[in-house]
PDB file of C-alpha atoms in Angstrom:
ATOM      1  CA  MET A 166      93.812 179.005 -43.174  1.00 74.00           C
ATOM      2  CA  THR A 167      93.893 179.605 -39.331  1.00 74.00           C
ATOM      3  CA  GLU A 168      93.704 176.131 -37.326  1.00 76.00           C
ATOM      4  CA  PRO A 169      90.090 175.856 -36.058  1.00 82.00           C
ATOM      5  CA  GLU A 170      89.686 175.972 -32.373  1.00 94.00           C
ATOM      6  CA  LEU A 171      87.822 172.749 -31.027  1.00 98.00           C
ATOM      7  CA  VAL A 172      86.428 171.646 -27.830  1.00 98.00           C
ATOM      8  CA  ALA A 173      86.176 167.867 -26.695  1.00 98.00           C
ATOM      9  CA  ILE A 174      82.768 166.444 -25.988  1.00 98.00           C
ATOM     10  CA  PRO A 175      83.101 163.113 -24.343  1.00 97.00           C
ATOM     11  CA  GLY A 176      81.144 160.049 -25.716  1.00 98.00           C
ATOM     12  CA  GLN A 177      77.899 159.441 -23.696  1.00 97.00           C
ATOM     13  CA  THR A 178      74.538 158.112 -23.665  1.00 96.00           C
ATOM     14  CA  ALA A 179      72.463 161.591 -23.256  1.00 94.00           C
ATOM     15  CA  ILE A 180      68.861 162.194 -22.816  1.00 94.00           C
ATOM     16  CA  LEU A 181      67.721 164.185 -25.744  1.00 96.00           C
ATOM     17  CA  GLY A 182      64.311 165.686 -26.699  1.00 97.00           C
ATOM     18  CA  SER A 183      61.527 166.948 -24.227  1.00 96.00           C
ATOM     19  CA  ASP A 184      57.862 166.586 -23.610  1.00 95.00           C
ATOM     20  CA  LEU A 185      57.526 169.839 -21.866  1.00 92.00           C
ATOM     21  CA  HIS A 186      57.373 172.393 -24.792  1.00 94.00           C
ATOM     22  CA  TYR A 187      56.798 171.711 -28.311  1.00 96.00           C
ATOM     23  CA  PRO A 188      55.413 168.567 -29.830  1.00 96.00           C
ATOM     24  CA  GLU A 189      58.160 168.165 -32.284  1.00 97.00           C
ATOM     25  CA  GLU A 190      60.624 167.829 -29.519  1.00 97.00           C
ATOM     26  CA  ALA A 191      58.952 164.731 -28.046  1.00 96.00           C
ATOM     27  CA  PRO A 192      59.556 162.095 -26.929  1.00 96.00           C
ATOM     28  CA  PRO A 193      62.710 162.367 -24.545  1.00 96.00           C
ATOM     29  CA  ARG A 194      64.948 159.536 -25.551  1.00 95.00           C
ATOM     30  CA  ALA A 195      68.396 158.069 -24.627  1.00 96.00           C
ATOM     31  CA  VAL A 196      70.906 158.398 -27.327  1.00 96.00           C
ATOM     32  CA  THR A 197      74.400 157.268 -27.454  1.00 97.00           C
ATOM     33  CA  VAL A 198      76.974 159.708 -29.024  1.00 98.00           C
ATOM     34  CA  ASP A 199      80.616 158.993 -29.815  1.00 98.00           C
ATOM     35  CA  GLY A 200      83.013 161.455 -28.459  1.00 98.00           C
ATOM     36  CA  PHE A 201      83.859 164.278 -31.092  1.00 98.00           C
ATOM     37  CA  ARG A 202      85.069 167.889 -30.968  1.00 98.00           C
ATOM     38  CA  ILE A 203      83.193 170.986 -31.954  1.00 98.00           C
ATOM     39  CA  GLN A 204      83.830 174.649 -32.625  1.00 98.00           C
ATOM     40  CA  PRO A 205      83.232 176.589 -29.366  1.00 98.00           C
ATOM     41  CA  ARG A 206      81.843 179.529 -31.560  1.00 98.00           C
ATOM     42  CA  GLN A 207      79.571 179.805 -34.410  1.00 98.00           C
ATOM     43  CA  VAL A 208      81.417 180.408 -37.778  1.00 98.00           C
ATOM     44  CA  THR A 209      81.951 184.109 -38.193  1.00 98.00           C
ATOM     45  CA  ASN A 210      81.872 186.584 -41.122  1.00 98.00           C
ATOM     46  CA  ALA A 211      85.590 186.934 -40.710  1.00 98.00           C
ATOM     47  CA  GLU A 212      86.277 183.310 -41.033  1.00 98.00           C
ATOM     48  CA  PHE A 213      83.589 182.739 -43.713  1.00 98.00           C
ATOM     49  CA  ALA A 214      85.355 185.549 -45.653  1.00 98.00           C
ATOM     50  CA  GLU A 215      88.639 183.754 -45.589  1.00 98.00           C
ATOM     51  CA  PHE A 216      87.203 180.662 -47.047  1.00 98.00           C
ATOM     52  CA  VAL A 217      85.438 182.730 -49.919  1.00 98.00           C
ATOM     53  CA  SER A 218      88.801 184.505 -50.448  1.00 98.00           C
ATOM     54  CA  ALA A 219      90.729 181.174 -50.733  1.00 98.00           C
ATOM     55  CA  THR A 220      88.173 179.410 -52.941  1.00 98.00           C
ATOM     56  CA  GLY A 221      86.310 181.912 -54.790  1.00 98.00           C
ATOM     57  CA  TYR A 222      83.041 180.313 -53.414  1.00 98.00           C
ATOM     58  CA  LEU A 223      79.575 181.769 -54.372  1.00 98.00           C
ATOM     59  CA  THR A 224      76.865 181.113 -51.857  1.00 98.00           C
ATOM     60  CA  VAL A 225      73.307 179.990 -52.884  1.00 97.00           C
ATOM     61  CA  ALA A 226      72.014 183.523 -52.103  1.00 97.00           C
ATOM     62  CA  GLU A 227      74.316 185.184 -54.588  1.00 97.00           C
ATOM     63  CA  ARG A 228      73.729 182.808 -57.501  1.00 95.00           C
ATOM     64  CA  PRO A 229      71.257 183.634 -60.331  1.00 87.00           C
ATOM     65  CA  LEU A 230      67.940 181.656 -59.787  1.00 82.00           C
ATOM     66  CA  ASN A 231      66.514 179.214 -62.475  1.00 84.00           C
ATOM     67  CA  PRO A 232      62.659 180.173 -63.131  1.00 86.00           C
ATOM     68  CA  ALA A 233      62.062 176.506 -63.734  1.00 85.00           C
ATOM     69  CA  ASP A 234      62.697 175.805 -60.171  1.00 75.00           C
ATOM     70  CA  TYR A 235      60.217 178.341 -58.788  1.00 74.00           C
ATOM     71  CA  PRO A 236      57.114 178.025 -60.886  1.00 82.00           C
ATOM     72  CA  GLY A 237      54.662 181.032 -60.587  1.00 83.00           C
ATOM     73  CA  ALA A 238      57.125 183.054 -58.861  1.00 81.00           C
ATOM     74  CA  PRO A 239      57.033 186.830 -59.753  1.00 80.00           C
ATOM     75  CA  PRO A 240      60.253 187.928 -61.862  1.00 80.00           C
ATOM     76  CA  ALA A 241      61.099 190.246 -58.868  1.00 72.00           C
ATOM     77  CA  ASN A 242      61.619 187.297 -56.593  1.00 71.00           C
ATOM     78  CA  LEU A 243      63.838 185.580 -59.202  1.00 82.00           C
ATOM     79  CA  GLN A 244      66.791 187.761 -58.447  1.00 88.00           C
ATOM     80  CA  PRO A 245      69.477 186.347 -56.180  1.00 94.00           C
ATOM     81  CA  GLY A 246      68.567 187.236 -52.608  1.00 94.00           C
ATOM     82  CA  SER A 247      67.618 185.921 -49.227  1.00 95.00           C
ATOM     83  CA  MET A 248      65.060 186.256 -46.436  1.00 96.00           C
ATOM     84  CA  VAL A 249      65.598 189.366 -44.239  1.00 98.00           C
ATOM     85  CA  PHE A 250      64.005 190.042 -40.762  1.00 98.00           C
ATOM     86  CA  ARG A 251      62.429 193.445 -40.681  1.00 97.00           C
ATOM     87  CA  ARG A 252      60.914 194.897 -37.570  1.00 97.00           C
ATOM     88  CA  THR A 253      57.373 195.835 -37.660  1.00 97.00           C
ATOM     89  CA  THR A 254      56.239 199.267 -36.925  1.00 96.00           C
ATOM     90  CA  GLY A 255      54.010 198.157 -33.903  1.00 97.00           C
ATOM     91  CA  PRO A 256      52.257 195.080 -32.444  1.00 96.00           C
ATOM     92  CA  VAL A 257      51.194 192.612 -35.141  1.00 96.00           C
ATOM     93  CA  ASP A 258      49.157 189.307 -35.466  1.00 94.00           C
ATOM     94  CA  LEU A 259      51.880 186.783 -34.485  1.00 94.00           C
ATOM     95  CA  ARG A 260      50.202 184.173 -36.735  1.00 91.00           C
ATOM     96  CA  HIS A 261      51.476 185.808 -39.832  1.00 93.00           C
ATOM     97  CA  LEU A 262      55.175 185.829 -40.039  1.00 92.00           C
ATOM     98  CA  SER A 263      55.266 187.312 -43.595  1.00 94.00           C
ATOM     99  CA  GLN A 264      54.686 190.681 -41.577  1.00 96.00           C
ATOM    100  CA  TRP A 265      58.313 190.665 -40.485  1.00 97.00           C
ATOM    101  CA  TRP A 266      59.967 188.259 -43.080  1.00 97.00           C
ATOM    102  CA  THR A 267      60.899 189.713 -46.448  1.00 94.00           C
ATOM    103  CA  TRP A 268      62.390 188.334 -49.557  1.00 91.00           C
ATOM    104  CA  THR A 269      65.178 190.768 -50.350  1.00 94.00           C
ATOM    105  CA  PRO A 270      67.113 190.683 -53.774  1.00 94.00           C
ATOM    106  CA  GLY A 271      70.670 191.470 -52.937  1.00 96.00           C
ATOM    107  CA  ALA A 272      70.602 190.110 -49.371  1.00 97.00           C
ATOM    108  CA  SER A 273      73.626 187.700 -48.708  1.00 98.00           C
ATOM    109  CA  TRP A 274      76.308 186.836 -46.249  1.00 98.00           C
ATOM    110  CA  ARG A 275      78.154 190.034 -47.487  1.00 98.00           C
ATOM    111  CA  HIS A 276      75.031 192.148 -47.161  1.00 98.00           C
ATOM    112  CA  PRO A 277      73.068 190.820 -44.182  1.00 98.00           C
ATOM    113  CA  VAL A 278      70.138 193.243 -44.159  1.00 96.00           C
ATOM    114  CA  GLY A 279      70.305 193.761 -48.059  1.00 96.00           C
ATOM    115  CA  PRO A 280      71.897 196.135 -50.708  1.00 95.00           C
ATOM    116  CA  GLY A 281      73.930 198.899 -48.940  1.00 93.00           C
ATOM    117  CA  SER A 282      74.557 196.907 -45.833  1.00 97.00           C
ATOM    118  CA  SER A 283      77.799 195.219 -45.115  1.00 97.00           C
ATOM    119  CA  ILE A 284      79.729 193.231 -42.607  1.00 98.00           C
ATOM    120  CA  ALA A 285      82.326 195.847 -42.060  1.00 96.00           C
ATOM    121  CA  ASN A 286      81.364 196.071 -38.446  1.00 96.00           C
ATOM    122  CA  ARG A 287      80.106 192.519 -38.157  1.00 98.00           C
ATOM    123  CA  ALA A 288      83.392 190.607 -38.528  1.00 98.00           C
ATOM    124  CA  GLU A 289      82.763 188.625 -35.401  1.00 98.00           C
ATOM    125  CA  HIS A 290      79.103 188.385 -35.847  1.00 98.00           C
ATOM    126  CA  PRO A 291      77.946 184.771 -37.222  1.00 98.00           C
ATOM    127  CA  VAL A 292      77.815 184.408 -40.813  1.00 98.00           C
ATOM    128  CA  VAL A 293      74.208 184.301 -42.050  1.00 98.00           C
ATOM    129  CA  HIS A 294      72.195 183.747 -45.176  1.00 98.00           C
ATOM    130  CA  VAL A 295      74.110 180.347 -45.675  1.00 98.00           C
ATOM    131  CA  ALA A 296      72.123 177.683 -47.366  1.00 98.00           C
ATOM    132  CA  TYR A 297      72.890 174.096 -46.251  1.00 98.00           C
ATOM    133  CA  GLU A 298      75.387 173.481 -49.142  1.00 98.00           C
ATOM    134  CA  ASP A 299      77.222 176.728 -48.120  1.00 98.00           C
ATOM    135  CA  ALA A 300      77.891 175.432 -44.703  1.00 98.00           C
ATOM    136  CA  GLU A 301      78.940 171.965 -46.009  1.00 98.00           C
ATOM    137  CA  ALA A 302      81.467 173.563 -48.456  1.00 98.00           C
ATOM    138  CA  TYR A 303      82.972 175.678 -45.630  1.00 98.00           C
ATOM    139  CA  ALA A 304      83.119 172.624 -43.540  1.00 98.00           C
ATOM    140  CA  ALA A 305      84.772 170.387 -46.158  1.00 98.00           C
ATOM    141  CA  TRP A 306      87.440 173.430 -46.786  1.00 98.00           C
ATOM    142  CA  ALA A 307      88.205 173.589 -43.179  1.00 98.00           C
ATOM    143  CA  GLY A 308      88.548 169.769 -42.713  1.00 97.00           C
ATOM    144  CA  LEU A 309      85.614 169.580 -40.553  1.00 98.00           C
ATOM    145  CA  ALA A 310      81.909 168.404 -40.822  1.00 98.00           C
ATOM    146  CA  LEU A 311      78.558 169.519 -39.841  1.00 98.00           C
ATOM    147  CA  PRO A 312      77.078 168.148 -36.509  1.00 98.00           C
ATOM    148  CA  THR A 313      74.278 165.678 -36.323  1.00 98.00           C
ATOM    149  CA  GLU A 314      71.223 166.830 -34.296  1.00 98.00           C
ATOM    150  CA  ALA A 315      72.224 164.220 -31.547  1.00 98.00           C
ATOM    151  CA  GLU A 316      75.793 165.709 -31.567  1.00 98.00           C
ATOM    152  CA  TRP A 317      74.635 169.234 -31.503  1.00 98.00           C
ATOM    153  CA  GLU A 318      72.068 168.735 -28.787  1.00 98.00           C
ATOM    154  CA  THR A 319      74.595 166.832 -26.520  1.00 98.00           C
ATOM    155  CA  ALA A 320      77.157 169.440 -26.862  1.00 98.00           C
ATOM    156  CA  ALA A 321      74.399 172.289 -26.163  1.00 98.00           C
ATOM    157  CA  ARG A 322      73.285 170.713 -22.968  1.00 97.00           C
ATOM    158  CA  GLY A 323      76.866 171.214 -21.411  1.00 96.00           C
ATOM    159  CA  GLY A 324      76.408 168.062 -19.198  1.00 94.00           C
ATOM    160  CA  HIS A 325      72.988 169.037 -17.804  1.00 90.00           C
ATOM    161  CA  GLU A 326      71.253 165.938 -18.866  1.00 83.00           C
ATOM    162  CA  HIS A 327      67.550 166.949 -18.083  1.00 83.00           C
ATOM    163  CA  ALA A 328      67.943 170.776 -18.017  1.00 91.00           C
ATOM    164  CA  ASP A 329      65.659 172.921 -20.097  1.00 95.00           C
ATOM    165  CA  TYR A 330      68.082 175.469 -20.985  1.00 97.00           C
ATOM    166  CA  THR A 331      71.945 175.408 -21.981  1.00 97.00           C
ATOM    167  CA  TRP A 332      72.970 176.999 -18.644  1.00 96.00           C
ATOM    168  CA  GLY A 333      70.479 174.824 -16.370  1.00 94.00           C
ATOM    169  CA  ASP A 334      66.830 174.288 -15.261  1.00 92.00           C
ATOM    170  CA  GLN A 335      65.782 177.841 -14.526  1.00 94.00           C
ATOM    171  CA  PRO A 336      64.947 180.501 -17.034  1.00 95.00           C
ATOM    172  CA  GLU A 337      66.715 183.723 -17.423  1.00 95.00           C
ATOM    173  CA  ARG A 338      65.915 186.151 -14.379  1.00 94.00           C
ATOM    174  CA  PRO A 339      65.498 189.940 -14.875  1.00 90.00           C
ATOM    175  CA  GLY A 340      68.816 191.539 -15.064  1.00 88.00           C
ATOM    176  CA  ASP A 341      70.747 188.425 -16.199  1.00 93.00           C
ATOM    177  CA  ARG A 342      72.280 188.274 -19.740  1.00 95.00           C
ATOM    178  CA  LEU A 343      72.612 184.607 -20.660  1.00 97.00           C
ATOM    179  CA  ALA A 344      71.674 184.370 -24.295  1.00 98.00           C
ATOM    180  CA  ASN A 345      70.864 186.564 -27.444  1.00 98.00           C
ATOM    181  CA  TYR A 346      67.230 185.829 -27.786  1.00 98.00           C
ATOM    182  CA  TRP A 347      64.603 188.553 -28.157  1.00 98.00           C
ATOM    183  CA  HIS A 348      64.059 190.594 -25.112  1.00 97.00           C
ATOM    184  CA  GLY A 349      61.149 193.237 -25.500  1.00 96.00           C
ATOM    185  CA  GLU A 350      57.977 193.156 -27.579  1.00 97.00           C
ATOM    186  CA  PHE A 351      58.321 190.989 -30.552  1.00 97.00           C
ATOM    187  CA  PRO A 352      58.633 191.700 -33.483  1.00 97.00           C
ATOM    188  CA  TRP A 353      58.938 195.456 -33.252  1.00 97.00           C
ATOM    189  CA  ARG A 354      60.519 196.900 -30.080  1.00 97.00           C
ATOM    190  CA  PRO A 355      63.460 194.883 -28.663  1.00 97.00           C
ATOM    191  CA  GLU A 356      65.310 196.034 -25.502  1.00 97.00           C
ATOM    192  CA  PRO A 357      68.634 197.782 -26.076  1.00 96.00           C
ATOM    193  CA  GLY A 358      71.403 195.143 -27.123  1.00 95.00           C
ATOM    194  CA  TYR A 359      68.927 192.837 -28.536  1.00 97.00           C
ATOM    195  CA  GLY A 360      66.974 192.286 -31.768  1.00 97.00           C
ATOM    196  CA  ARG A 361      70.054 191.440 -33.895  1.00 98.00           C
ATOM    197  CA  THR A 362      73.046 189.242 -34.187  1.00 98.00           C
ATOM    198  CA  THR A 363      75.953 189.816 -31.844  1.00 98.00           C
ATOM    199  CA  ASP A 364      79.519 189.060 -31.590  1.00 98.00           C
ATOM    200  CA  VAL A 365      80.057 185.418 -30.846  1.00 98.00           C
ATOM    201  CA  GLY A 366      81.084 184.688 -27.367  1.00 97.00           C
ATOM    202  CA  SER A 367      79.222 187.649 -26.041  1.00 98.00           C
ATOM    203  CA  PHE A 368      77.390 185.642 -23.453  1.00 97.00           C
ATOM    204  CA  ALA A 369      78.813 183.176 -20.896  1.00 97.00           C
ATOM    205  CA  PRO A 370      79.767 179.693 -22.335  1.00 98.00           C
ATOM    206  CA  ASN A 371      77.804 176.426 -21.102  1.00 97.00           C
ATOM    207  CA  GLY A 372      79.284 173.914 -19.039  1.00 97.00           C
ATOM    208  CA  TYR A 373      81.546 172.525 -22.002  1.00 98.00           C
ATOM    209  CA  GLY A 374      82.680 175.742 -22.878  1.00 98.00           C
ATOM    210  CA  LEU A 375      80.686 176.563 -25.741  1.00 98.00           C
ATOM    211  CA  PHE A 376      79.235 179.778 -26.638  1.00 98.00           C
ATOM    212  CA  ASP A 377      75.691 180.815 -28.117  1.00 98.00           C
ATOM    213  CA  MET A 378      74.235 177.348 -28.269  1.00 98.00           C
ATOM    214  CA  ALA A 379      71.312 179.185 -27.262  1.00 98.00           C
ATOM    215  CA  GLY A 380      70.222 182.256 -29.477  1.00 98.00           C
ATOM    216  CA  ASN A 381      72.250 184.363 -31.896  1.00 98.00           C
ATOM    217  CA  VAL A 382      71.511 182.280 -34.683  1.00 98.00           C
ATOM    218  CA  TRP A 383      69.981 179.059 -35.497  1.00 98.00           C
ATOM    219  CA  GLU A 384      72.669 176.407 -36.707  1.00 99.00           C
ATOM    220  CA  TRP A 385      72.304 173.519 -39.473  1.00 99.00           C
ATOM    221  CA  THR A 386      72.607 169.915 -38.623  1.00 98.00           C
ATOM    222  CA  THR A 387      72.833 166.944 -40.956  1.00 98.00           C
ATOM    223  CA  ASP A 388      69.697 165.435 -39.948  1.00 98.00           C
ATOM    224  CA  TRP A 389      66.555 165.352 -42.187  1.00 98.00           C
ATOM    225  CA  TRP A 390      63.429 166.898 -40.604  1.00 98.00           C
ATOM    226  CA  ALA A 391      61.626 163.530 -41.134  1.00 96.00           C
ATOM    227  CA  ALA A 392      62.580 159.862 -41.559  1.00 93.00           C
ATOM    228  CA  SER A 393      64.116 160.470 -45.157  1.00 95.00           C
ATOM    229  CA  GLU A 394      64.890 163.062 -47.631  1.00 96.00           C
ATOM    230  CA  ALA A 395      61.602 162.806 -49.527  1.00 94.00           C
ATOM    231  CA  ALA A 396      59.602 162.574 -46.275  1.00 95.00           C
ATOM    232  CA  SER A 397      61.121 165.901 -45.123  1.00 97.00           C
ATOM    233  CA  TYR A 398      59.223 167.905 -47.870  1.00 96.00           C
ATOM    234  CA  ASP A 399      57.122 170.578 -46.716  1.00 94.00           C
ATOM    235  CA  PRO A 400      53.480 169.217 -47.019  1.00 93.00           C
ATOM    236  CA  ALA A 401      51.999 172.815 -46.755  1.00 91.00           C
ATOM    237  CA  GLN A 402      53.986 173.749 -50.159  1.00 89.00           C
ATOM    238  CA  PRO A 403      53.847 170.366 -52.380  1.00 89.00           C
ATOM    239  CA  GLN A 404      54.732 172.606 -55.305  1.00 85.00           C
ATOM    240  CA  PHE A 405      58.436 172.731 -54.060  1.00 83.00           C
ATOM    241  CA  THR A 406      60.028 169.234 -53.526  1.00 90.00           C
ATOM    242  CA  VAL A 407      62.961 170.820 -51.575  1.00 94.00           C
ATOM    243  CA  PRO A 408      64.103 168.625 -48.651  1.00 97.00           C
ATOM    244  CA  ARG A 409      64.615 170.047 -45.201  1.00 98.00           C
ATOM    245  CA  LYS A 410      67.231 169.679 -42.540  1.00 98.00           C
ATOM    246  CA  VAL A 411      67.060 170.235 -38.733  1.00 98.00           C
ATOM    247  CA  LEU A 412      68.032 173.556 -37.363  1.00 98.00           C
ATOM    248  CA  LYS A 413      69.072 173.802 -33.718  1.00 98.00           C
ATOM    249  CA  GLY A 414      69.658 176.341 -31.093  1.00 98.00           C
ATOM    250  CA  GLY A 415      67.203 179.198 -31.589  1.00 98.00           C
ATOM    251  CA  SER A 416      68.254 182.819 -32.586  1.00 98.00           C
ATOM    252  CA  PHE A 417      67.992 186.423 -31.704  1.00 98.00           C
ATOM    253  CA  LEU A 418      64.501 186.256 -32.952  1.00 98.00           C
ATOM    254  CA  CYS A 419      63.212 183.687 -30.589  1.00 98.00           C
ATOM    255  CA  ALA A 420      60.939 185.457 -28.088  1.00 96.00           C
ATOM    256  CA  ASP A 421      59.211 183.848 -25.038  1.00 94.00           C
ATOM    257  CA  SER A 422      55.762 185.199 -26.515  1.00 91.00           C
ATOM    258  CA  TYR A 423      56.295 183.473 -29.828  1.00 92.00           C
ATOM    259  CA  CYS A 424      59.052 180.991 -30.186  1.00 92.00           C
ATOM    260  CA  MET A 425      60.642 179.742 -26.940  1.00 95.00           C
ATOM    261  CA  ARG A 426      63.143 177.633 -28.876  1.00 97.00           C
ATOM    262  CA  TYR A 427      66.352 178.862 -27.461  1.00 98.00           C
ATOM    263  CA  ARG A 428      66.624 175.535 -25.690  1.00 97.00           C
ATOM    264  CA  PRO A 429      68.787 172.304 -26.579  1.00 98.00           C
ATOM    265  CA  ALA A 430      65.746 170.224 -27.186  1.00 98.00           C
ATOM    266  CA  ALA A 431      64.338 172.704 -29.600  1.00 98.00           C
ATOM    267  CA  ARG A 432      64.246 172.098 -33.378  1.00 98.00           C
ATOM    268  CA  ARG A 433      62.826 173.427 -36.650  1.00 98.00           C
ATOM    269  CA  PRO A 434      62.902 172.446 -40.266  1.00 98.00           C
ATOM    270  CA  GLN A 435      64.656 174.563 -42.830  1.00 98.00           C
ATOM    271  CA  MET A 436      64.560 173.982 -46.801  1.00 97.00           C
ATOM    272  CA  VAL A 437      68.140 173.183 -47.571  1.00 97.00           C
ATOM    273  CA  ASP A 438      68.341 175.797 -50.536  1.00 94.00           C
ATOM    274  CA  THR A 439      67.409 178.660 -48.356  1.00 93.00           C
ATOM    275  CA  GLY A 440      69.250 180.828 -45.992  1.00 96.00           C
ATOM    276  CA  MET A 441      68.034 183.471 -43.771  1.00 98.00           C
ATOM    277  CA  SER A 442      69.109 186.348 -41.633  1.00 97.00           C
ATOM    278  CA  HIS A 443      69.036 184.294 -38.480  1.00 98.00           C
ATOM    279  CA  ILE A 444      70.672 181.069 -39.742  1.00 98.00           C
ATOM    280  CA  GLY A 445      74.449 180.267 -39.269  1.00 98.00           C
ATOM    281  CA  PHE A 446      76.398 176.960 -38.323  1.00 98.00           C
ATOM    282  CA  ARG A 447      79.411 175.643 -36.483  1.00 98.00           C
ATOM    283  CA  CYS A 448      81.452 172.513 -37.259  1.00 98.00           C
ATOM    284  CA  VAL A 449      82.663 169.335 -35.611  1.00 98.00           C
ATOM    285  CA  LYS A 450      85.538 166.891 -36.087  1.00 98.00           C
ATOM    286  CA  ARG A 451      85.047 163.118 -35.462  1.00 97.00           C
TER     287      ARG A 451
END
């Protein structure tokens, strides 16, 4: 395999979190992080393909499902697949995300928007539809690891201790192109050049030389969403005892009108067995 490029992040005591936006980000807190190295870009389809070619690895989204693990699920939903974002035909009630997320049999990292799609023209896009164990498997093969939430956020801040954004204190101004998040009317009419993943490194790096720490795809970290694995289960879905890890960084679907989470402090939970068309990862070495 190609030797991975890594950027050194100095050990430091960083102020992580925020009390200015969403409640799950609070409180701001001082966290001491040892020095480590991190990939400057999200893992791409080309890099993941090299891993699969070398190992024969089959991602979670490509494996047959066990009906016993999904009681009550209709048979059509028990085919291998993943969750795919679909633009709506017009404005919708933003309280109901099922209007733009669709379980799609056959969707996987090889077929990012479902059967018939491919990564032929997306070699340098971040790999998506990777569950947590898929990201871990790649990292182990590459001699790397997934970052902790504290490592990831420290790196994302790029030396700006209290800044709201990876690039500083001020939001993006009209005409700027600072990150791949949703520009336009969500979830149906993006501005040209937005509304999908892009080649990694298409936007300027942060102060540490890291690309796409805001937007493009969410990234896996090793932290449980709550204090323990069991505590991280989704209380709204008690029938699914699937633990959740913390995702960081936001994605191409973060819209200011809906989900302003393309910021270092932002975080969201994700079931470890579920990839989506806006979730990827990058690795670290300690």
